[in-house]
mmCIF file of C-alpha atoms and ligand atoms in Angstrom:
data_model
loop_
_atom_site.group_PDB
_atom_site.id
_atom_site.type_symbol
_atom_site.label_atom_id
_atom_site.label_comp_id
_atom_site.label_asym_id
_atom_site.label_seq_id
_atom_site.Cartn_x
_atom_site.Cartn_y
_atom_site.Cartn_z
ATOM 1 C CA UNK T 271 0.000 0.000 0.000
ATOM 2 C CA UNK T 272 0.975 3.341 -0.951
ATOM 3 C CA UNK T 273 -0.205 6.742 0.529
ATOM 4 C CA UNK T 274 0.544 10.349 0.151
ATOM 5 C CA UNK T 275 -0.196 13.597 1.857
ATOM 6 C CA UNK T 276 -0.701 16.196 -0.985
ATOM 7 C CA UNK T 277 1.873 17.961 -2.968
ATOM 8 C CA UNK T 278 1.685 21.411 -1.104
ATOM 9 C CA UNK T 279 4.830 22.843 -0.395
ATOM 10 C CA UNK T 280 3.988 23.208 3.197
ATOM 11 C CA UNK T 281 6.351 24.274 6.050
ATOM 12 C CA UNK T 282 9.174 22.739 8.083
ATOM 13 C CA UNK T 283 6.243 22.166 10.936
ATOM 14 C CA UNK T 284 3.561 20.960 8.502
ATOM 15 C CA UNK T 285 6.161 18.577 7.219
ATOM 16 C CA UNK T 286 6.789 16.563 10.538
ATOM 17 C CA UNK T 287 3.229 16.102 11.272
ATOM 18 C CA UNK T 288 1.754 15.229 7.826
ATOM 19 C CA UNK T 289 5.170 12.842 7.650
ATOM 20 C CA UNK T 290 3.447 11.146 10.701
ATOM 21 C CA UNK T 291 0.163 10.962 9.521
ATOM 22 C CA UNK T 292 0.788 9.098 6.296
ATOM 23 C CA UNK T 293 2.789 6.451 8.125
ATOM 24 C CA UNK T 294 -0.356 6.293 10.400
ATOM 25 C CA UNK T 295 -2.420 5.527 7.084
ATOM 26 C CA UNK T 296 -0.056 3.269 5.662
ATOM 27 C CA UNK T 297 0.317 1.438 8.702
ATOM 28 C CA UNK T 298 -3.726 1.240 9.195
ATOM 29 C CA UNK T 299 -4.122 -0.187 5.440
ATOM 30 C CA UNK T 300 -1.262 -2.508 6.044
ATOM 31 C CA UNK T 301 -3.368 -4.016 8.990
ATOM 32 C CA UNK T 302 -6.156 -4.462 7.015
ATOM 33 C CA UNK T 303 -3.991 -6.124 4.141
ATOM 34 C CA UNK T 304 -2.145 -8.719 6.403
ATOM 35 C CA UNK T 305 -5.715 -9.530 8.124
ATOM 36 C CA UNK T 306 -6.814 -10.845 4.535
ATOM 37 C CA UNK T 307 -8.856 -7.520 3.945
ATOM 38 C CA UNK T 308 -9.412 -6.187 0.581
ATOM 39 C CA UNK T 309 -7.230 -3.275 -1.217
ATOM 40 C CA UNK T 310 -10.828 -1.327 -0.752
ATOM 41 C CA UNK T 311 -11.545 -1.469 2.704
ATOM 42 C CA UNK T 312 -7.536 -0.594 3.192
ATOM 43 C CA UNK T 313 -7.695 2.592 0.585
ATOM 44 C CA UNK T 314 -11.147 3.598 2.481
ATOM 45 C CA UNK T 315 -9.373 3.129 5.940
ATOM 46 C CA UNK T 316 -6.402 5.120 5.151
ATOM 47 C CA UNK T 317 -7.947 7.894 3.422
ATOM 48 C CA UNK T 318 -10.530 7.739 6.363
ATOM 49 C CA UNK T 319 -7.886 8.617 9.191
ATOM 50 C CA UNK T 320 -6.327 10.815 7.159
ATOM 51 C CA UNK T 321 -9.707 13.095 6.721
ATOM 52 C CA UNK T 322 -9.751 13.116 10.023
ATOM 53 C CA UNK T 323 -6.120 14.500 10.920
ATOM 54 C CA UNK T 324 -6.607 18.587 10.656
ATOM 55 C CA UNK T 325 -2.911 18.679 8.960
ATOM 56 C CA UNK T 326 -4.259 17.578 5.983
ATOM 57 C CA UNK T 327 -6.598 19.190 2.981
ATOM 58 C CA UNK T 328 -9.147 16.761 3.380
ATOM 59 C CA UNK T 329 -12.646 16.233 5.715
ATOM 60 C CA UNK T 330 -11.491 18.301 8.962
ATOM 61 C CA UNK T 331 -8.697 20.659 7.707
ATOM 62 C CA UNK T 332 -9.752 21.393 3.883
ATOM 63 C CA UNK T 333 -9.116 24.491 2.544
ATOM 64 C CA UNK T 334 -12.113 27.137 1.904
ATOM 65 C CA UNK T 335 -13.524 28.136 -1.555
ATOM 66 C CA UNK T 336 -13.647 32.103 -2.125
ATOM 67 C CA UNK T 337 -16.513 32.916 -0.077
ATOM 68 C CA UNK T 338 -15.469 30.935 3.020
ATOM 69 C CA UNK T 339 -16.997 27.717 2.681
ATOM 70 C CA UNK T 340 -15.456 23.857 3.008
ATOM 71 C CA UNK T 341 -16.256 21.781 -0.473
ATOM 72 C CA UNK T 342 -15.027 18.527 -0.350
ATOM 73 C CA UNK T 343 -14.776 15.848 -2.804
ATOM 74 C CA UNK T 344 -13.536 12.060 -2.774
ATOM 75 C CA UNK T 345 -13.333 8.641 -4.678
ATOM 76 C CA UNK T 346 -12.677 5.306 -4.357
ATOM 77 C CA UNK T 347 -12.310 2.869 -7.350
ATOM 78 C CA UNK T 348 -11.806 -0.908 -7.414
ATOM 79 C CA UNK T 349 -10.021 -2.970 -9.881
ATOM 80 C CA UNK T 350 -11.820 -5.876 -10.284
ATOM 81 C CA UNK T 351 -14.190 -4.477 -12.180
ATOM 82 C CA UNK T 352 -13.923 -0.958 -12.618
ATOM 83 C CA UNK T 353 -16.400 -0.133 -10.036
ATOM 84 C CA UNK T 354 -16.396 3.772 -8.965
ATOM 85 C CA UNK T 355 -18.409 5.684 -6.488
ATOM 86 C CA UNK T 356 -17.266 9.181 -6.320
ATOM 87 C CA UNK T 357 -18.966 12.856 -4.341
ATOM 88 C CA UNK T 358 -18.603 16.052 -5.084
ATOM 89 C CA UNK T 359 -18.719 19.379 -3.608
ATOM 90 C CA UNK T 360 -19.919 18.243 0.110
ATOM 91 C CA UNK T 361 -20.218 20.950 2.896
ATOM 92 C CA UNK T 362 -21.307 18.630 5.643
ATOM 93 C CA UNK T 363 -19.862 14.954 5.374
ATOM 94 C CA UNK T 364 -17.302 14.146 7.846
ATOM 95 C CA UNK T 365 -15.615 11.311 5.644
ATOM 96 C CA UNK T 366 -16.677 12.073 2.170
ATOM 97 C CA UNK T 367 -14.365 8.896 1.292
ATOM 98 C CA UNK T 368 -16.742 6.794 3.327
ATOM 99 C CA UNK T 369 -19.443 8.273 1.352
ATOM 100 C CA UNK T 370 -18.035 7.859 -2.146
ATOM 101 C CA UNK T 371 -17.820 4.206 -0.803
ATOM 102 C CA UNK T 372 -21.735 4.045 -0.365
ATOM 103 C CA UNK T 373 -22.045 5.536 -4.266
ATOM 104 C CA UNK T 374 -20.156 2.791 -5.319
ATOM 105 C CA UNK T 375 -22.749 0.301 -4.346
ATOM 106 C CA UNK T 376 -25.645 2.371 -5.639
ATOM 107 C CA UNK T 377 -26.758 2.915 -9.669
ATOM 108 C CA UNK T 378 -24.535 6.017 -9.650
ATOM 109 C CA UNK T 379 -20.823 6.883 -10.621
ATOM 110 C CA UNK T 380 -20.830 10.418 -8.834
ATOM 111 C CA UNK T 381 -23.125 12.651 -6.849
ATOM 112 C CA UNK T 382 -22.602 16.058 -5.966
ATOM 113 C CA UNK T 383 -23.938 18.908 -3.364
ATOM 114 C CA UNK T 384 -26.964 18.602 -1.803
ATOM 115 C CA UNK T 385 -28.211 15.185 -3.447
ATOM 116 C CA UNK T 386 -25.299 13.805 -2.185
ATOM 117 C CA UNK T 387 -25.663 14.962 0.968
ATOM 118 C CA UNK T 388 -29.307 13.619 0.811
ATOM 119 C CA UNK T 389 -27.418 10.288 -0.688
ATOM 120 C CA UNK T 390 -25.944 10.468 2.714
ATOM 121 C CA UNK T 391 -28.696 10.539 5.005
ATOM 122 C CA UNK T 392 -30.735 7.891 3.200
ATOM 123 C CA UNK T 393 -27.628 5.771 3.156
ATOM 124 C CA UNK T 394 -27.402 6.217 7.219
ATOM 125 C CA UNK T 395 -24.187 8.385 7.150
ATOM 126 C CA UNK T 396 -24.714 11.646 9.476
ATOM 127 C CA UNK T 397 -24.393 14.972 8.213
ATOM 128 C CA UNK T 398 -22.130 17.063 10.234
ATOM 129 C CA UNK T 399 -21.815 20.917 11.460
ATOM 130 C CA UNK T 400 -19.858 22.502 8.466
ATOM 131 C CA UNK T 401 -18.223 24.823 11.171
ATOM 132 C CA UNK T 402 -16.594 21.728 12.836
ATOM 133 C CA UNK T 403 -14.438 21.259 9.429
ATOM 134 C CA UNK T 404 -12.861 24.524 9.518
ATOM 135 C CA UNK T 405 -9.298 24.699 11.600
ATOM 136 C CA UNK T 406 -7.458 28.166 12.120
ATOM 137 C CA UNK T 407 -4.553 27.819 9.816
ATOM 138 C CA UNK T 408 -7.547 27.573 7.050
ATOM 139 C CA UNK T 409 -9.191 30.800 8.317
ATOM 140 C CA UNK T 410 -5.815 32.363 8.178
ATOM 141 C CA UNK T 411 -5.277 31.287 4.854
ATOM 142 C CA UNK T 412 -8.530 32.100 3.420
ATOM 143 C CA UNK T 413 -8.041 36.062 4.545
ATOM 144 C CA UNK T 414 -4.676 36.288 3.092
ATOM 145 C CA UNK T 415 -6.160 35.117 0.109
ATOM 146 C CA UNK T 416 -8.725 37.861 0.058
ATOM 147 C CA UNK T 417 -6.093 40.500 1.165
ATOM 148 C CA UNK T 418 -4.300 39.825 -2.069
ATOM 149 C CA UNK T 419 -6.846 39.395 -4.582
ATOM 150 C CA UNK T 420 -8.413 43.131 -2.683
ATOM 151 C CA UNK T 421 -4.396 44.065 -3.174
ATOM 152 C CA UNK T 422 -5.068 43.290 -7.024
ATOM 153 C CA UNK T 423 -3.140 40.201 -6.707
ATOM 154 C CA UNK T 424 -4.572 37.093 -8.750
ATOM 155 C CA UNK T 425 -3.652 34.113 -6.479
ATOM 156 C CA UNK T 426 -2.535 31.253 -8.012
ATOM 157 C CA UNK T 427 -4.931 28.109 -6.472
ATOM 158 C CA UNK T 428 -2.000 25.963 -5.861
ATOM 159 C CA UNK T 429 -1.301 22.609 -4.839
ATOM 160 C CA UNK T 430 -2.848 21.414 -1.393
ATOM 161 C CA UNK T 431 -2.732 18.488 1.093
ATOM 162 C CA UNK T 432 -4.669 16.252 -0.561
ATOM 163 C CA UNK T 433 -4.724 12.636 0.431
ATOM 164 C CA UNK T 434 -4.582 9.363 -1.591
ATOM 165 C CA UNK T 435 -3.803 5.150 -0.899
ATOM 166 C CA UNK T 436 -3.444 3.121 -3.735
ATOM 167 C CA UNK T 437 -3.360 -0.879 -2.656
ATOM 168 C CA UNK T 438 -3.116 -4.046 -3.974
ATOM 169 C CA UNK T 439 -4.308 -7.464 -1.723
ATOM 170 C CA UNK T 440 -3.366 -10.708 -1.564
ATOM 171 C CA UNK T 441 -5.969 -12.034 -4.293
ATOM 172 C CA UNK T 442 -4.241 -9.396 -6.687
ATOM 173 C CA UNK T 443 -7.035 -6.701 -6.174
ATOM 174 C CA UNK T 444 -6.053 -3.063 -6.775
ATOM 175 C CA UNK T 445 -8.137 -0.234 -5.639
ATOM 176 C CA UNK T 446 -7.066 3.264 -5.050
ATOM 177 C CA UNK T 447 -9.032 6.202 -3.251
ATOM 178 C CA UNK T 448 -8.525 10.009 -2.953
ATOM 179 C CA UNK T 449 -9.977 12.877 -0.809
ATOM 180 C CA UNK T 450 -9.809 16.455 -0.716
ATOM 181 C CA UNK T 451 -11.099 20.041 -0.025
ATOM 182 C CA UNK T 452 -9.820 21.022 -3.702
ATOM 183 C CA UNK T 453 -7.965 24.201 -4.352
ATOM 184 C CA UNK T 454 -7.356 26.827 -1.896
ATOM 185 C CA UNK T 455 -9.854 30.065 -2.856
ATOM 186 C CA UNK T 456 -11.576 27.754 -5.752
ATOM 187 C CA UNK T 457 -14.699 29.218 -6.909
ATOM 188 C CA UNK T 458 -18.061 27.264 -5.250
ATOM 189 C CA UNK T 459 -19.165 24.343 -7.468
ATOM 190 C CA UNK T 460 -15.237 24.003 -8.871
ATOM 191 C CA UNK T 461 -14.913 20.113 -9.184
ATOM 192 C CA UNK T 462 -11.581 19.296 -9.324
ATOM 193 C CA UNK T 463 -9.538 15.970 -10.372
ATOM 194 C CA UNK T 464 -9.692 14.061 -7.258
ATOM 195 C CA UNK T 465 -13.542 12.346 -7.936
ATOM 196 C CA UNK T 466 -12.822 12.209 -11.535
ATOM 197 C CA UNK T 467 -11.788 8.509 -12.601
ATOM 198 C CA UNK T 468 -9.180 8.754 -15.090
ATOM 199 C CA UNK T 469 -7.625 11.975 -13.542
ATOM 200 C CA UNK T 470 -7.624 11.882 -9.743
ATOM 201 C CA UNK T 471 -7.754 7.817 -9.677
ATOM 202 C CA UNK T 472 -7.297 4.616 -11.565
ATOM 203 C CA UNK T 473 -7.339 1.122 -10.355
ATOM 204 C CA UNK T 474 -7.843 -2.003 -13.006
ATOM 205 C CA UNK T 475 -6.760 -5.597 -11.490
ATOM 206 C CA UNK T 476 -4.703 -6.022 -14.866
ATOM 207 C CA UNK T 477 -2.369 -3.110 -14.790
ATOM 208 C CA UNK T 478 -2.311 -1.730 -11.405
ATOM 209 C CA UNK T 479 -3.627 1.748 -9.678
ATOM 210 C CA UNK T 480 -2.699 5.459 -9.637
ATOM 211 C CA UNK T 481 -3.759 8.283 -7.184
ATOM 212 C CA UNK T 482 -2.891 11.863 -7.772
ATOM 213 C CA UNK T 483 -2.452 15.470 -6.293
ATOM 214 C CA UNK T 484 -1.954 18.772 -7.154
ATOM 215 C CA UNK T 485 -3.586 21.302 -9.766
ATOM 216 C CA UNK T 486 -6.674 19.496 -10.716
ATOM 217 C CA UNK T 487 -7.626 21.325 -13.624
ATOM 218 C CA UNK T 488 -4.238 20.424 -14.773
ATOM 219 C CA UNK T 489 -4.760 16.519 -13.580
ATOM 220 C CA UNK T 490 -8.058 16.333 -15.747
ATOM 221 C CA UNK T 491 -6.549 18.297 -18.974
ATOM 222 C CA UNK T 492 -3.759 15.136 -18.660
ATOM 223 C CA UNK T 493 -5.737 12.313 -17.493
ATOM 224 C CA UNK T 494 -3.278 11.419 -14.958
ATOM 225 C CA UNK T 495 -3.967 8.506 -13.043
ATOM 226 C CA UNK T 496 -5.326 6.865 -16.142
ATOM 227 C CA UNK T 497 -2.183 7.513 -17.943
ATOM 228 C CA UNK T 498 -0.076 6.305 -14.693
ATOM 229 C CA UNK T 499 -1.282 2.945 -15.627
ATOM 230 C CA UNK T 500 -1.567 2.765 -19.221
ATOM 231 C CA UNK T 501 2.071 3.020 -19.019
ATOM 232 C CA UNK T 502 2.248 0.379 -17.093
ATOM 233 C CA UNK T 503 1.818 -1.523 -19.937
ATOM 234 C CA UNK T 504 5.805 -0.887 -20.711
ATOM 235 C CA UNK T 505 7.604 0.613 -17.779
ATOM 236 C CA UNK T 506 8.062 -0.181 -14.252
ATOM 237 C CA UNK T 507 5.818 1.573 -11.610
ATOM 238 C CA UNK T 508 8.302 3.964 -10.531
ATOM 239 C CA UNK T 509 8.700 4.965 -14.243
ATOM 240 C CA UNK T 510 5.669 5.145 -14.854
ATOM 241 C CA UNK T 511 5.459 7.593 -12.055
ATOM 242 C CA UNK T 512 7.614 9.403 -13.790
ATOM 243 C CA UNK T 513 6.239 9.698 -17.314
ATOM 244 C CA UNK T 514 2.900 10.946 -16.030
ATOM 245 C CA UNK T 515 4.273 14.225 -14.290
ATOM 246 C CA UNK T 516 6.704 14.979 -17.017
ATOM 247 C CA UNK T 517 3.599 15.092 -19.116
ATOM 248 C CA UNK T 518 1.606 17.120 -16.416
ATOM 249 C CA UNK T 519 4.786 19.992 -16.616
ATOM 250 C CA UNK T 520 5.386 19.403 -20.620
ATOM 251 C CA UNK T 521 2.010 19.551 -21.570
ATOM 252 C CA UNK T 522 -0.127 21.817 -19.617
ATOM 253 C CA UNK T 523 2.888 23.445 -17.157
ATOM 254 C CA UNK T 524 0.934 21.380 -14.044
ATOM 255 C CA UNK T 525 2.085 20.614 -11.002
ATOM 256 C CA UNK T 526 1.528 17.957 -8.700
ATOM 257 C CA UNK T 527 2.582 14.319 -7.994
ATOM 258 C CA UNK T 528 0.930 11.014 -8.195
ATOM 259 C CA UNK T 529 1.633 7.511 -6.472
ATOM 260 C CA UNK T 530 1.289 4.352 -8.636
ATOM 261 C CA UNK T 531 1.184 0.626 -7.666
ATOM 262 C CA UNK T 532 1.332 -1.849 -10.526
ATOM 263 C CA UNK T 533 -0.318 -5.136 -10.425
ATOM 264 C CA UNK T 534 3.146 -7.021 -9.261
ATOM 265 C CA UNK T 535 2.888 -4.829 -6.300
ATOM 266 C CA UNK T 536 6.125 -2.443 -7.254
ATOM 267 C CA UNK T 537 5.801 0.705 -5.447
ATOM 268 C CA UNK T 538 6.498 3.963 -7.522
ATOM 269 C CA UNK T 539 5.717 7.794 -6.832
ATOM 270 C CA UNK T 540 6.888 10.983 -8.274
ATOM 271 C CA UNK T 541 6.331 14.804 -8.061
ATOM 272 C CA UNK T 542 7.543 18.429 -8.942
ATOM 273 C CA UNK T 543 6.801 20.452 -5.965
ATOM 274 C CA UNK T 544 9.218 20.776 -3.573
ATOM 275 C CA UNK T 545 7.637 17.762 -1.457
ATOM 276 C CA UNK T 546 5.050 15.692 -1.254
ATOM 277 C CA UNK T 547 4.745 12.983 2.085
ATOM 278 C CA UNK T 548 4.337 9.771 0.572
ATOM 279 C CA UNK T 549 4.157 6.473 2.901
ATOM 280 C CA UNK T 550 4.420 2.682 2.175
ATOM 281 C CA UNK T 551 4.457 -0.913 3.187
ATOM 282 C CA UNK T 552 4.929 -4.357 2.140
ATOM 283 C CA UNK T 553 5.506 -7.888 3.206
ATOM 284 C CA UNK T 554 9.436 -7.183 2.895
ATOM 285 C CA UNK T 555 9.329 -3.766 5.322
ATOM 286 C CA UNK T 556 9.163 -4.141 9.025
ATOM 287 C CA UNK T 557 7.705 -0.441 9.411
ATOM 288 C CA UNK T 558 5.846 2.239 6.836
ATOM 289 C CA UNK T 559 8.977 3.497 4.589
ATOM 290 C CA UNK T 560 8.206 7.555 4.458
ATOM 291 C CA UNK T 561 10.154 9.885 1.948
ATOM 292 C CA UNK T 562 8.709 12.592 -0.559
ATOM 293 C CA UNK T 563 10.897 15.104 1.203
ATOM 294 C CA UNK T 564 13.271 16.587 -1.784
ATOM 295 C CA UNK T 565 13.986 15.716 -5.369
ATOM 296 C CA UNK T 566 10.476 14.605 -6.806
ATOM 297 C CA UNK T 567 10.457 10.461 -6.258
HETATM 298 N N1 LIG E 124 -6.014 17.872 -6.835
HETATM 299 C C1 LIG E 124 -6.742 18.619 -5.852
HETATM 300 C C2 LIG E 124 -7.749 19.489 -6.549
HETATM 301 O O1 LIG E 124 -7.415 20.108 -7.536
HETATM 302 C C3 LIG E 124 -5.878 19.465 -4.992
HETATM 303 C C4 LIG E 124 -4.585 18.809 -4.559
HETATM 304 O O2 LIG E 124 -4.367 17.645 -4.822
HETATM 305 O O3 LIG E 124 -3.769 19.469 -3.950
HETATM 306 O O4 LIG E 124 -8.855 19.587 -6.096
#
């Protein structure tokens, strides 16, 4: 299992704790691997914990849109036979992943807003306060956001600390599963890459899976996770890895990363931000191995 953190460039602090928190998430999906669960119920329990730590850009802790509100939106996908359940632009879900996971066992690919959140309620999932999703450093970075856009500034909406697994189980089932609160100051109703199969997650049981992070807009022109396992086709999963954020900077000047497991369970991830925490674990490690910290893999 693989799991990263977003591909923010976020502070020395930020760094430690986020550093922890994917190891947390590896660790929990590694449980649920070695006690014969499936790749989905370790993606959903990863991505779970990590909406829940207030480090990350995801559930509690997402960034706001321009008029100060939290819209989150999440995936999961399973290999075995291309199953998807996917939500968009949620105000009041505390783990939109867990919801996405409810989608995928309905009629529906993806549901967004308020019919999701009425998805939600009819599927026994409680709505929550939006208030109790906000943290401080979000507040903080929401008014510096309108400071500069009053100070005729036109903010870039960067990369953020999204959150992603990718997994494959011992029956050779891949799944992979993404959440986020999008793109600091996005406009209300932007949908991003993350619930968008094919740009913010792949997973097919005969290639592999892919997660990604980073500018969405610039993940859906590309296609990214898709393409992350296409190539598997011909390269290794650490190359292919590669090839899909060259073409995110070559052909559309994006940035981001994206992690990629292929369906001999080879481990590969790559970015071009200045980090981007990244955790994983398999039979042959003892403990979560954690890197993203410098020079993009
Ligand atoms: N890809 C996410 C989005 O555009 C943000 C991120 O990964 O940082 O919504």
């Amino acid at each position: 299992v693989i799991v990263h953190g977003g591909a923010a460039p976020s502070s020395g602090e930020e760094w430690i704790v986020q550093r922890d928190a994917v190891a947390r998430a590896a660790w929990a999906a590694w449980e649920t691997l070695a006690a014969n669960g499936s790749a989905l119920d370790a993606v959903v329990s990863a991505v779970a914990l990590l909406e829940d730590d207030p480090s990350l850009n995801a559930g509690t802790g997402s960034v706001l849109t321009r008029d100060g509100h939290v819209e989150m939106d999440a995936a999961v996908m399973d290999g075995r036979d291309l199953a998807v359940g996917a939500v968009a632009g949620l105000r009041r879900v505390k783990n939109p992943v867990r919801l996405a996971r409810s989608v995928m066992g309905s009629e529906h690919v993806l549901l967004s807003g308020a019919g999701a959140e009425a998805f939600a309620v009819e599927s026994g999932v409680a709505l929550c306060d939006p208030a109790s999703l906000v943290v401080p450093r979000e507040r903080e970075r929401h008014a510096r956001w309108l400071e500069e856009r009053a100070a005729g500034g036109r903010p870039r909406a960067g990369p953020a600390d999204t959150v992603g697994a990718v997994a494959i189980d011992r029956g050779g089932n891949v799944a992979a599963a993404g959440s986020t609160g999008g793109t600091p100051g996005k406009r209300s109703g932007r949908i991003g890459d993350c619930p968008i199969p094919g740009a913010g997650l792949w997973a097919d049981n005969r290639a592999g899976g892919a997660a990604a992070t980073g500018e969405g807009e610039a993940l859906l022109r590309t296609g990214a996770s898709r393409s992350a396992v296409l190539a598997l086709a011909e390269a290794a999963a650490q190359d292919a890895a590669w090839m899909t954020i060259r073409a995110l900077e070559d052909r559309v000047g994006g940035r981001g990363g994206v992690i990629v497991i292929s369906r001999d369970g080879s481990i590969g991830f790559a970015f071009n931000t200045p980090r981007m925490p990244v955790a994983y674990m398999d039979g042959e490690l003892a403990r979560p191995f954690v890197g993203g910290g410098g020079a993009g893999s």
